[in-house]
Every structure is written in C-alpha cells, then in structure tokens.
XYZ file of N, CA and C in Angstrom:
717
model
N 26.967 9.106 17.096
C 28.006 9.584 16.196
C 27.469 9.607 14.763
N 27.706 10.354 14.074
C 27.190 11.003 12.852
C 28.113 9.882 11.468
N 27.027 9.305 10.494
C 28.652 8.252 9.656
C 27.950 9.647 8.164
N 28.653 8.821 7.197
C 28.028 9.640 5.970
C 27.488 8.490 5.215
N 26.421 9.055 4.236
C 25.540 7.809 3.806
C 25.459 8.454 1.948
N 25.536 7.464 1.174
C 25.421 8.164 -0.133
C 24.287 7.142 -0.467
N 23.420 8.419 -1.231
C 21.541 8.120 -1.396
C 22.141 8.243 -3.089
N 21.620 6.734 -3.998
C 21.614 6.904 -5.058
C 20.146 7.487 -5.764
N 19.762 7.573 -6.024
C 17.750 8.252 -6.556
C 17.816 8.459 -7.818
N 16.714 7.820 -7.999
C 16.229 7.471 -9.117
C 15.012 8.729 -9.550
N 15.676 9.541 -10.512
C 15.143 10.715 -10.592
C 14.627 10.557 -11.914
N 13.104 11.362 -12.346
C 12.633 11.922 -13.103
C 11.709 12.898 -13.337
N 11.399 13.630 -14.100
C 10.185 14.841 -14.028
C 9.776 14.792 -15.601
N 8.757 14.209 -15.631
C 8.135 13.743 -16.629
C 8.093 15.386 -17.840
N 7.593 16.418 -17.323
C 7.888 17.570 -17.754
C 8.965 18.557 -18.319
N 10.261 17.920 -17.888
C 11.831 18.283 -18.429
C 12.369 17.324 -18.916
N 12.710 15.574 -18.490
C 13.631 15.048 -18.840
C 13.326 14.052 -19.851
N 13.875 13.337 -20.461
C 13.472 11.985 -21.411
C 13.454 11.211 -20.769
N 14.349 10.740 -20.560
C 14.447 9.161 -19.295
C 14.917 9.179 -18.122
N 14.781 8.179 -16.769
C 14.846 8.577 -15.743
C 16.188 8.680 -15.487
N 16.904 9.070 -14.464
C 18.816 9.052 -14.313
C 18.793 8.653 -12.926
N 20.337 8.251 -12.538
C 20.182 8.306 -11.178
C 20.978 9.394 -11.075
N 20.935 10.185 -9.773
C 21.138 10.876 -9.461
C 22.358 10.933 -7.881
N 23.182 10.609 -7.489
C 23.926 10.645 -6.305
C 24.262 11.426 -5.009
N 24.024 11.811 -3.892
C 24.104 12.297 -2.620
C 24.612 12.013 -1.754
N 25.302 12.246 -1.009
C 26.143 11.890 0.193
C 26.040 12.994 1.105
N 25.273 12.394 2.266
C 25.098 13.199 3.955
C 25.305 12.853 5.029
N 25.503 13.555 5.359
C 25.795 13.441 7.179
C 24.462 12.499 8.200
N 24.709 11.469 8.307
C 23.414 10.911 8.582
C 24.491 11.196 10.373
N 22.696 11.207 10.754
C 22.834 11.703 12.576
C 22.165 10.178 12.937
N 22.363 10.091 14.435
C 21.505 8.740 15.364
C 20.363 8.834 14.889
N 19.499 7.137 14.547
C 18.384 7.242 14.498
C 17.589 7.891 13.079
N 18.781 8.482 11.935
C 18.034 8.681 11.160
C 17.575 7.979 10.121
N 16.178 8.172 9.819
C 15.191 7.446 8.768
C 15.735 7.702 7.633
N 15.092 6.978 6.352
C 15.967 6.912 4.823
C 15.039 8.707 4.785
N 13.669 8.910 5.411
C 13.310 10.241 4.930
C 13.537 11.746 5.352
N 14.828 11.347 6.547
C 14.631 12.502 6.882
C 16.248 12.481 6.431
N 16.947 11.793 5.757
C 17.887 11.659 4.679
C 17.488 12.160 3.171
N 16.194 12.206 2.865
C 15.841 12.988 1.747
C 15.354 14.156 2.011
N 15.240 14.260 3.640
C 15.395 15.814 4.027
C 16.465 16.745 4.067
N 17.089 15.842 4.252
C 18.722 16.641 4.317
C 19.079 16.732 2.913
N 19.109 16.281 2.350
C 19.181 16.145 0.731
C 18.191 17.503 0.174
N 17.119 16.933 0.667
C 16.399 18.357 -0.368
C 16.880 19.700 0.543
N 16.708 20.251 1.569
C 17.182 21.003 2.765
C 18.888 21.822 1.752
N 19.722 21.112 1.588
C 20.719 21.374 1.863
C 21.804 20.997 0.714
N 21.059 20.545 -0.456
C 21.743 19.779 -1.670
C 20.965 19.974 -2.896
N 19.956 19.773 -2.773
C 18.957 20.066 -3.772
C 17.490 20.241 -3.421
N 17.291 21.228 -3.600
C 15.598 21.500 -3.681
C 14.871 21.257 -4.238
N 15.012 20.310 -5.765
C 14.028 20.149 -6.098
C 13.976 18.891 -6.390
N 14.297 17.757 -5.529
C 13.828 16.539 -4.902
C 12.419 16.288 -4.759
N 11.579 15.612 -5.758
C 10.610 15.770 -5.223
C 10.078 14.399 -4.280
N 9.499 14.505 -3.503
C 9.062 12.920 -2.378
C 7.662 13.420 -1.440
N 6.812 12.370 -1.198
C 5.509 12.328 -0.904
C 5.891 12.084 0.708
N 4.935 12.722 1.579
C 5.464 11.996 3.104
C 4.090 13.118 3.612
N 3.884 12.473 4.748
C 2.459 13.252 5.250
C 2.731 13.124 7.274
N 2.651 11.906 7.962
C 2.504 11.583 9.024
C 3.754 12.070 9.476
N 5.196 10.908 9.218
C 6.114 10.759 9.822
C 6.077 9.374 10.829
N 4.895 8.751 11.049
C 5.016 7.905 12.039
C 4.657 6.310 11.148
N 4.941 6.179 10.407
C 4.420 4.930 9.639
C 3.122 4.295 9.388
N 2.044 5.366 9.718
C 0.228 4.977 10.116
C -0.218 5.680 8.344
N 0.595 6.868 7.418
C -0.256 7.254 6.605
C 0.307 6.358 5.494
N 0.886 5.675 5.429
C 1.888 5.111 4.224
C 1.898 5.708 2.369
N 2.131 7.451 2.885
C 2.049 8.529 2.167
C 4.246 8.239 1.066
N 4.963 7.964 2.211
C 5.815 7.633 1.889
C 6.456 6.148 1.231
N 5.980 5.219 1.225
C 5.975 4.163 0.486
C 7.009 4.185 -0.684
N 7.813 3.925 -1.265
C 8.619 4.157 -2.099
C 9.987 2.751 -2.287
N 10.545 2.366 -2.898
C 11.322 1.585 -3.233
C 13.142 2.146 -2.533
N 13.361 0.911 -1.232
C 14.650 1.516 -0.795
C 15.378 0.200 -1.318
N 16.335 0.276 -1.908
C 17.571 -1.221 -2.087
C 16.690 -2.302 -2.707
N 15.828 -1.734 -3.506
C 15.012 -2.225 -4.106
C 13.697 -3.553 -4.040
N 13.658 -2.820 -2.443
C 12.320 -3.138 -1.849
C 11.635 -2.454 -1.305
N 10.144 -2.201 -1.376
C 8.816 -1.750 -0.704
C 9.221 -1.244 0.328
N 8.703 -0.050 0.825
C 8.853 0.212 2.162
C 8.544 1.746 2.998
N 8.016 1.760 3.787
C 8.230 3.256 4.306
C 9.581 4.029 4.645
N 9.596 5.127 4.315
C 10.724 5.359 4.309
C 11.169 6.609 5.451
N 10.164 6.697 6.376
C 9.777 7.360 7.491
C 9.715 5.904 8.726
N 9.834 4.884 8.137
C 10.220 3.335 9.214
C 11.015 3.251 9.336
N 12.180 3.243 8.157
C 13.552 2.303 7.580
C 14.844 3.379 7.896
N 15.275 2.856 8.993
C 16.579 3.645 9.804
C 17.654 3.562 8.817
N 18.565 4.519 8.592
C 19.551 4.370 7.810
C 20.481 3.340 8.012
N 20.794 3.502 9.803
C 21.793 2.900 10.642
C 21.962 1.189 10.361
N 20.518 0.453 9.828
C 20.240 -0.930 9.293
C 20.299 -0.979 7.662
N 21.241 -0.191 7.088
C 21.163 0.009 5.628
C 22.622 -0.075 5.358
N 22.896 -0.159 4.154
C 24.644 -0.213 3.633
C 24.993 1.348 3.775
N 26.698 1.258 3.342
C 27.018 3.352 2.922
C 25.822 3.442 1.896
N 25.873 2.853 1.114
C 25.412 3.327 -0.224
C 23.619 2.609 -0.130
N 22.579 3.769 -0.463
C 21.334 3.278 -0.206
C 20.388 3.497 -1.683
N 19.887 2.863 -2.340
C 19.548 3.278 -3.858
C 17.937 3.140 -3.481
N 17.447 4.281 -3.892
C 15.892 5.381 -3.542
C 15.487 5.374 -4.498
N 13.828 4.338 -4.896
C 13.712 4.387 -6.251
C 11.368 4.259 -5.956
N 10.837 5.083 -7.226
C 9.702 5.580 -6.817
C 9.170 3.758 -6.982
N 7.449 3.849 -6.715
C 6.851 2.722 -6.461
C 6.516 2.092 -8.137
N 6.551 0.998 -8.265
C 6.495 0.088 -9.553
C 4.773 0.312 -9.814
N 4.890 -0.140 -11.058
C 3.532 -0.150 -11.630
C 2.712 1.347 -11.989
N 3.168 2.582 -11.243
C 2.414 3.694 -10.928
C 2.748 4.723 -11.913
N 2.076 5.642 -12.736
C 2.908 7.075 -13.415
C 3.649 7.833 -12.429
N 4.744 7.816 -12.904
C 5.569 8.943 -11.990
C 5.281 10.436 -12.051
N 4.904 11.580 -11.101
C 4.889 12.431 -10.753
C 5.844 13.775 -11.002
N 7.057 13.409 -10.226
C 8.056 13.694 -9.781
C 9.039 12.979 -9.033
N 10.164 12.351 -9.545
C 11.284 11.617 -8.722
C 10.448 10.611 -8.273
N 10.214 10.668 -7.026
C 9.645 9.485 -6.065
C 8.613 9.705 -5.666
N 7.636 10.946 -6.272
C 6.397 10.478 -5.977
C 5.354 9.651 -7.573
N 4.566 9.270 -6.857
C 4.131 8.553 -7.997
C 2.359 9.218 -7.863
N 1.905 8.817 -9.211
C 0.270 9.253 -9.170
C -0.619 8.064 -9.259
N -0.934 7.843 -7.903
C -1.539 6.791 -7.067
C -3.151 6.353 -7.868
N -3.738 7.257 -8.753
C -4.778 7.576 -9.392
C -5.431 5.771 -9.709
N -4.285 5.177 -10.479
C -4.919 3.968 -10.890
C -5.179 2.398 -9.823
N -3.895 2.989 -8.609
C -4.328 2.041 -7.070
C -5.968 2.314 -7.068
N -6.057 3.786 -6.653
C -7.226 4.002 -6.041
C -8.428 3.588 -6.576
N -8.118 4.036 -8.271
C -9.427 3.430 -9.388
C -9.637 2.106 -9.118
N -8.722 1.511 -9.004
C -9.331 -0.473 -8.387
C -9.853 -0.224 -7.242
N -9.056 0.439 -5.836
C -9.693 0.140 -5.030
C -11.035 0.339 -4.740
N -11.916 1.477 -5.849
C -12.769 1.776 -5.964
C -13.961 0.822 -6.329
N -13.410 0.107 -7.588
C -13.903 -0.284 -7.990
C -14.918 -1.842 -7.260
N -14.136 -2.469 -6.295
C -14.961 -3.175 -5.476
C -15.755 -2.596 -4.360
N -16.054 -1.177 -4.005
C -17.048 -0.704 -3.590
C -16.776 -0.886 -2.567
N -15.227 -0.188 -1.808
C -14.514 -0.112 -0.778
C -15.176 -0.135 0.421
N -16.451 0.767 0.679
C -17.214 0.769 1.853
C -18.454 -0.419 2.371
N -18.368 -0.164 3.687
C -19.455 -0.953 4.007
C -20.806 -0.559 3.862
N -21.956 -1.631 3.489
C -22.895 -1.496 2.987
C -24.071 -2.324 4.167
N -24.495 -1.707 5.038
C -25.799 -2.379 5.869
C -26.735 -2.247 5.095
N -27.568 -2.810 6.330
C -29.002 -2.769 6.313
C -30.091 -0.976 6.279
N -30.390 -0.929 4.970
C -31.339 0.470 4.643
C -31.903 1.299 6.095
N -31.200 2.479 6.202
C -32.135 2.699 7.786
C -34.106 3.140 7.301
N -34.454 2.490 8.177
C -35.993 2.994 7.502
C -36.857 3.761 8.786
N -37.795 4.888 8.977
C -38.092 5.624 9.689
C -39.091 5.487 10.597
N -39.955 4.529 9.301
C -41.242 3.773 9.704
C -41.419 2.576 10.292
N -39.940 1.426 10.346
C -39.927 0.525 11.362
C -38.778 0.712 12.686
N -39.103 -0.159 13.561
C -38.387 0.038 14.783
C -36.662 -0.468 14.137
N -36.064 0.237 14.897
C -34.263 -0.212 14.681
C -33.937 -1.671 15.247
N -33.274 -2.366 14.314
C -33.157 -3.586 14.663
C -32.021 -3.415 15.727
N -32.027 -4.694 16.723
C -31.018 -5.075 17.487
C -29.852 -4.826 16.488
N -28.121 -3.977 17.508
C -27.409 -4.588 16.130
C -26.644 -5.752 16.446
N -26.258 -6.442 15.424
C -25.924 -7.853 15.207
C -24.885 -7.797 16.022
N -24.636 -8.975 16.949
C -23.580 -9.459 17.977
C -22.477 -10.164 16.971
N -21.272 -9.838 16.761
C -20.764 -10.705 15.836
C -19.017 -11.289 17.030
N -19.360 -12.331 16.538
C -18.553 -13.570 17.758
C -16.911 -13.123 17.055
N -16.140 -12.351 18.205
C -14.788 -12.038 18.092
C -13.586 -12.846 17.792
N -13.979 -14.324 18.685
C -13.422 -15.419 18.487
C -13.430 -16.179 16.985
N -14.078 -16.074 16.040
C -14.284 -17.014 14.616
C -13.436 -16.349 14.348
N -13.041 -17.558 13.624
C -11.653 -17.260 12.756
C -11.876 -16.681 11.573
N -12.838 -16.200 11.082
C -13.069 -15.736 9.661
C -12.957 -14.279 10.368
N -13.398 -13.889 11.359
C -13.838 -13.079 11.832
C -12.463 -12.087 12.156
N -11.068 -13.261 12.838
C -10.045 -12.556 12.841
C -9.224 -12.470 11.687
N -9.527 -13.303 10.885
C -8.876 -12.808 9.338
C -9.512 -11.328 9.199
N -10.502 -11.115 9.152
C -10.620 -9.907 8.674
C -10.487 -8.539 9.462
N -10.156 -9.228 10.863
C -9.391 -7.828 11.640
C -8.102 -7.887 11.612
N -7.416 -8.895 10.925
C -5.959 -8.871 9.957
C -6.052 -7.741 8.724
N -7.312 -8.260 8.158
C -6.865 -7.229 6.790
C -7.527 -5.718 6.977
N -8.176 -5.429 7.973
C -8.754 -4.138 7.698
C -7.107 -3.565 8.816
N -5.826 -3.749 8.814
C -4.984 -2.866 9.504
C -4.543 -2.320 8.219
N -4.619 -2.617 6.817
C -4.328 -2.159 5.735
C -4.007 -0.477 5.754
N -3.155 -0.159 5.509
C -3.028 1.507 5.349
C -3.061 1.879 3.767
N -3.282 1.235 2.952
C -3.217 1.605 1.729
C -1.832 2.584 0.881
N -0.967 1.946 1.468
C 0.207 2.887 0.764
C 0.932 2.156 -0.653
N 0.274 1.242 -0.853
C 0.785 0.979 -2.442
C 1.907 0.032 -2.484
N 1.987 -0.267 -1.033
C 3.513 -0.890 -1.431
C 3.575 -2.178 -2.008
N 2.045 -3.032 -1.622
C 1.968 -4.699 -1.981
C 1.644 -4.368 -3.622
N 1.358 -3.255 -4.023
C 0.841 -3.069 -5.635
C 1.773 -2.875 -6.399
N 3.024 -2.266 -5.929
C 4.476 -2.133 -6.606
C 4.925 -3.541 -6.518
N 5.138 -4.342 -5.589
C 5.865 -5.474 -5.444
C 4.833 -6.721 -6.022
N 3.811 -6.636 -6.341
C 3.216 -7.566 -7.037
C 3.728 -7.338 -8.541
N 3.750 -9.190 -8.768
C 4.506 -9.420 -10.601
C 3.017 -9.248 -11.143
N 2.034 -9.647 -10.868
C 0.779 -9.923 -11.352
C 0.078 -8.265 -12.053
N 0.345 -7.639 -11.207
C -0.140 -5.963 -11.056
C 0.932 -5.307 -12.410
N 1.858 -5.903 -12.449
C 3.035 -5.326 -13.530
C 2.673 -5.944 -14.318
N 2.169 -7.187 -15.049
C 2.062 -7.752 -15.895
C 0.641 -7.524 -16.892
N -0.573 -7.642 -15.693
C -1.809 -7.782 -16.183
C -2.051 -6.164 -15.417
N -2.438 -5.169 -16.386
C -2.891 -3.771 -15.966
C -4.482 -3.785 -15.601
N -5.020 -5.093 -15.704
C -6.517 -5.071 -15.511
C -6.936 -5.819 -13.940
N -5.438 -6.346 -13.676
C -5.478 -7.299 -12.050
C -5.979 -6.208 -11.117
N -6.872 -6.043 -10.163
C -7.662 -5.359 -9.355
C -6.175 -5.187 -8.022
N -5.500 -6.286 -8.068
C -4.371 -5.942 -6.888
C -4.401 -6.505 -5.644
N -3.329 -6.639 -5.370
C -3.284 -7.444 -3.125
C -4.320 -6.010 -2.643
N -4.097 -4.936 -2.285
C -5.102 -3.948 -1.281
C -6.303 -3.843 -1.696
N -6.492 -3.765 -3.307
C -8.079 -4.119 -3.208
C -8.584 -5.687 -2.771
N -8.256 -6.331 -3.536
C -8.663 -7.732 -3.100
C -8.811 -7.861 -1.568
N -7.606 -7.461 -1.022
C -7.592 -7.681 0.958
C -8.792 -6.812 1.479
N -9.118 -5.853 1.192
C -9.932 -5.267 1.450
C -11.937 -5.748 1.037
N -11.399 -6.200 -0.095
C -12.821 -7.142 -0.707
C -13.246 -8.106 0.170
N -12.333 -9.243 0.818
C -12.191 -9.694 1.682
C -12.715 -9.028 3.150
N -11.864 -8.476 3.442
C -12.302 -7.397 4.847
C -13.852 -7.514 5.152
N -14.232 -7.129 3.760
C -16.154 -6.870 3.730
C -16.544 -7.551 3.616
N -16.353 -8.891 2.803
C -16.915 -9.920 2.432
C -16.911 -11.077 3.745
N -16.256 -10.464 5.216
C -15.768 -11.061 5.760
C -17.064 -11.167 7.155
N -17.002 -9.781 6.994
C -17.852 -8.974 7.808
C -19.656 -9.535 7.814
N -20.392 -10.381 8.695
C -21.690 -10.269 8.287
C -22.997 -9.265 8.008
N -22.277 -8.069 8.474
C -23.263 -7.148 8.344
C -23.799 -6.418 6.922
N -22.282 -6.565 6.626
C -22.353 -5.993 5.168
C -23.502 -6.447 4.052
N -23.855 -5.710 3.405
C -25.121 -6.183 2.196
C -24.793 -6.371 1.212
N -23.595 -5.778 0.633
C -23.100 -5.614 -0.909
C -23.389 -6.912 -1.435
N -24.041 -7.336 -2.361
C -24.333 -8.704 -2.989
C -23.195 -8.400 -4.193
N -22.787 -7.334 -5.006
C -22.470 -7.732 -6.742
C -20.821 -7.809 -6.540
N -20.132 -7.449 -5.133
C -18.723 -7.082 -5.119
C -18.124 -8.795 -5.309
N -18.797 -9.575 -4.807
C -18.270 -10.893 -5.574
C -18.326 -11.300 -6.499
N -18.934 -10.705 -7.349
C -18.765 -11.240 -8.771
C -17.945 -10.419 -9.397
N -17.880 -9.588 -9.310
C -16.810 -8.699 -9.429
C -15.406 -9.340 -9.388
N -14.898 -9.674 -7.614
C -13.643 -10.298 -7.336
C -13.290 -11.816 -7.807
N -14.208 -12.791 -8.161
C -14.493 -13.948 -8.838
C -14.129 -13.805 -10.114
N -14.038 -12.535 -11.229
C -14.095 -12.446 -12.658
C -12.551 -12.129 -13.049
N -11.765 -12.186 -14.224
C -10.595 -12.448 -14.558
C -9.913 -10.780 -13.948
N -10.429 -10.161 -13.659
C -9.479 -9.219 -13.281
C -9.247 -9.425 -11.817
N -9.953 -10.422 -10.964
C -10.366 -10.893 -9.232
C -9.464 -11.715 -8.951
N -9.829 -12.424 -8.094
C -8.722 -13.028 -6.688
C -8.222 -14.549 -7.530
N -8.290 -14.956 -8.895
C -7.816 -15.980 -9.979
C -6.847 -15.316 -10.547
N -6.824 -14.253 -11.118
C -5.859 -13.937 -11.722
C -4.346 -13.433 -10.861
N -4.058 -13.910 -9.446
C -3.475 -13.604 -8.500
C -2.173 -15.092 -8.873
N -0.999 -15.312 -8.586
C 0.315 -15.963 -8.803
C 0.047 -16.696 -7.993
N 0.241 -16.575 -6.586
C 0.126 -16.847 -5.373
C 2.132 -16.579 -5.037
N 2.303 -15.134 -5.700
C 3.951 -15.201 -5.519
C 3.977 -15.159 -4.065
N 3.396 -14.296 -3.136
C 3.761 -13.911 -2.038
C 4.201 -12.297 -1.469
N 5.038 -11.636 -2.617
C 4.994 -10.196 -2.479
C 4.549 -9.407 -1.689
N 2.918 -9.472 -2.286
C 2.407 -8.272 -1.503
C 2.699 -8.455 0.145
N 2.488 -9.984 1.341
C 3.124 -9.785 2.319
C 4.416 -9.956 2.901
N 4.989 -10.168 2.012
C 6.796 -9.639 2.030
C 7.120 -8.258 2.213
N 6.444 -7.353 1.856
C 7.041 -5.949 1.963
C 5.578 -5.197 2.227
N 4.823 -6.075 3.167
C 3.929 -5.161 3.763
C 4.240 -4.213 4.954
N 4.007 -2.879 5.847
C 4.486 -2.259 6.812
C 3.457 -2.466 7.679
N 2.566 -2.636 7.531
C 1.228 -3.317 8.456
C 0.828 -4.450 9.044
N 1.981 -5.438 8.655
C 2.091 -6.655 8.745
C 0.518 -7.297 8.228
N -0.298 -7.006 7.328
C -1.140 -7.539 6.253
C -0.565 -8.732 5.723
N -1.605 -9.573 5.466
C -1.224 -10.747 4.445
C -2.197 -11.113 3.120
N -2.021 -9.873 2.002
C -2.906 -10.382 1.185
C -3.939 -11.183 0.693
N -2.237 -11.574 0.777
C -2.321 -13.653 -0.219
C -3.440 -14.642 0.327
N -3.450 -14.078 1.719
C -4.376 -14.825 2.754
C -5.691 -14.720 2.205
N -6.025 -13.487 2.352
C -7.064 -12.614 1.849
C -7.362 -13.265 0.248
N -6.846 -12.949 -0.681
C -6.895 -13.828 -1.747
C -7.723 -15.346 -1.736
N -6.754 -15.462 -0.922
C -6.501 -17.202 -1.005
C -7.807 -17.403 -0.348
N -8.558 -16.907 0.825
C -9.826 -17.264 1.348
C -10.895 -17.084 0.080
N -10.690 -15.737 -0.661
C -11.252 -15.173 -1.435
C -11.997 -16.884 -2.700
N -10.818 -17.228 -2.979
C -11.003 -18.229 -3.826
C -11.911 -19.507 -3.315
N -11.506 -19.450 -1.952
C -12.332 -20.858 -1.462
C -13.310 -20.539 -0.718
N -14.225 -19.567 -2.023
C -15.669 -18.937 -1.408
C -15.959 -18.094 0.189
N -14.917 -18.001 0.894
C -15.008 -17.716 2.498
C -15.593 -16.266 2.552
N -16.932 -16.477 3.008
C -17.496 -15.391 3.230
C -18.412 -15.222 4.317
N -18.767 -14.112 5.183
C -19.514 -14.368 6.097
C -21.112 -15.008 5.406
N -21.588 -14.406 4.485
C -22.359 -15.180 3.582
C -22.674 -16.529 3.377
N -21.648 -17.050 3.540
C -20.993 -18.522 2.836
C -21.055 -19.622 4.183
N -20.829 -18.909 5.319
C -20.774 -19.875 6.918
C -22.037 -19.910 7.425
C-alpha cells in the first residue's frame, strides 16, 4: 500500500542562490521504496532540477552517500518505510557543494591520494628469476583487520560525520587513514615513506577517537580500528 512521505532538502546551486534553503516535497511513496528513488519521484514529477549523485543502485558504489535525518548514509540502502512522514535530505559535511546534494568529492580524494593509495611490491626485474609469491597466513589477526578495512567503498560518508575532518581541514580523514592501514597491513607492500606521512600532525594523532566514522559506515568498516592500530605502530613491518 502506497503512504505519502514529505522530503524536506536542503537545496543549493552555488551559481544562482546566496544561501542554502530548504526546500519541501510530498510523494506517493510505493512498497519497498528507497529515500532515492523518492528523489526520483521528486525530480521525475515535481521538479527537475533536483540535483543528486547515484551511479549503482545496489549500495557497492557509495556514489549516493548523502545526509538523511541527519545522518550518513546511502540513500539507494535506506527504505523510506523505516523513516518518519517527514524525512530531511541534506548534502555530505565538510565537502563544496555542487548542486543540492551532490557535493565535489575533489578534496576526499586529494587525501586519499595523498598516502599513496596503491599497493607497492617488489620491482619486477627481467634479468632475475621471479620470486616465489609470498604465502601470507589468513588466520593473523593483523591480517584480518585488514580484510576489514579494504571492504571500504569510499563514499565519503565517515568524512562528513567526522568532528575532526570539520574542524582541522589538514586531518587526512577515517578512509584515508583505514586504507593507510589496509597497506601498511599487508606484508607485501614496499611503500617505506606512507608512515611517516600517517604518524605526522595531519595522521592517525590528530584523530578524537569520537567514533563517527564507524557509526554511519554502509560497509560495516571500522576506521577508528584502523586508526587506533595505526598509532600502536601495527604493521606488517612491525611483526
């Protein structure tokens, strides 16, 4: 049975307006529908020029990420049917806004960059034989921390909900850090300078220990974890 749902949104377009407004909607929500295919019906049938980010639909690209009732979240996950009448749609914290609810992800990515996101082996060389590759034991627990943090989808949401990331614009963030981790976790990896890097005041010290980023993770990630090993040297390096 079909109820009606009123979407408050938090609208702006950096290009027309001065400050952001909210904006009000009320639709026909059907069985089963998501907060995004409620901003489908909305843009569809109320307004077109809604603007909102969404790519998959299945909760794997976390393209949609955005602030519902004023928490983190996908919004291609989050069923209406588990929400109040009234649902308030607001873009991701910390980020330049775009349009309405999308945001320009530019300065996530510049951190995540900046610890040298990829993995780094051993040089392939032509002139010696290929080494065995390394057996690495599934069971160590360092080992399953870091097949905790590489489920990371990178959708921004632990970077909006971190106080640390709002406060200090130089904090590197829960997804880079978890990810620093990830590698640092890994023995194969070579990168020697990405720890000094995550060790220095913009790294895994300048972190609260609020909790956030895995409060409103969709990956079930735990930063803080990640962090928190981060600090007490845990590295495949280090064992």
């Amino acid at each position: 049975m079909s109820v009606h749902k009123t979407f408050r949104i938090r609208r702006f377009d950096p290009s027309n307006d001065a400050h952001p407004y909210w904006a009000t909607y009320t639709i026909e929500a059907k069985p089963k529908f998501s907060v995004l295919d409620g901003l489908f019906a909305i843009l569809e049938n109320q307004d077109g020029t809604l603007g909102f980010r969404y790519s998959c639909r299945a909760g794997m690209c976390g393209s949609c990420a955005m602030r519902i009732d004023g928490r983190e979240g996908l919004a291609c996950r989050i069923r209406l049917e588990n929400l109040g009448a009234t649902i308030s749609v607001e873009p991701l914290r910390s980020l330049p806004i775009v349009k309405d609810l999308t945001t320009d992800m530019t300065p996530f990515f510049d951190k995540y960059r900046k610890i040298d996101p990829f993995f780094v082996g051993d040089s392939p060389s032509f002139a010696e034989q290929t080494p065995e590759p390394l057996r690495v034991d599934p069971t160590q627990p360092l080992r399953q921390s870091a097949n905790r943090a590489i489920d990371c989808i990178s959708c921004g949401a632990c970077y909006s909900a971190c106080p640390t990331v709002a406060s200090n614009p130089a904090y590197l963030g829960p997804a880079a850090l978890n990810r620093a981790f990830a590698l640092a976790a890994d023995e194969r990896d070579r990168e020697a300078d990405r720890f000094a890097l995550i060790s220095g005041p913009e790294g895994a010290y300048s972190c609260r220990s609020i909790g956030n980023c895995v409060s409103v993770c969709p990956a079930g990630v735990a930063p803080l974890a990640a962090i928190q090993l981060l600090r007490r040297g845990k590295s495949a390096s280090a064992t």
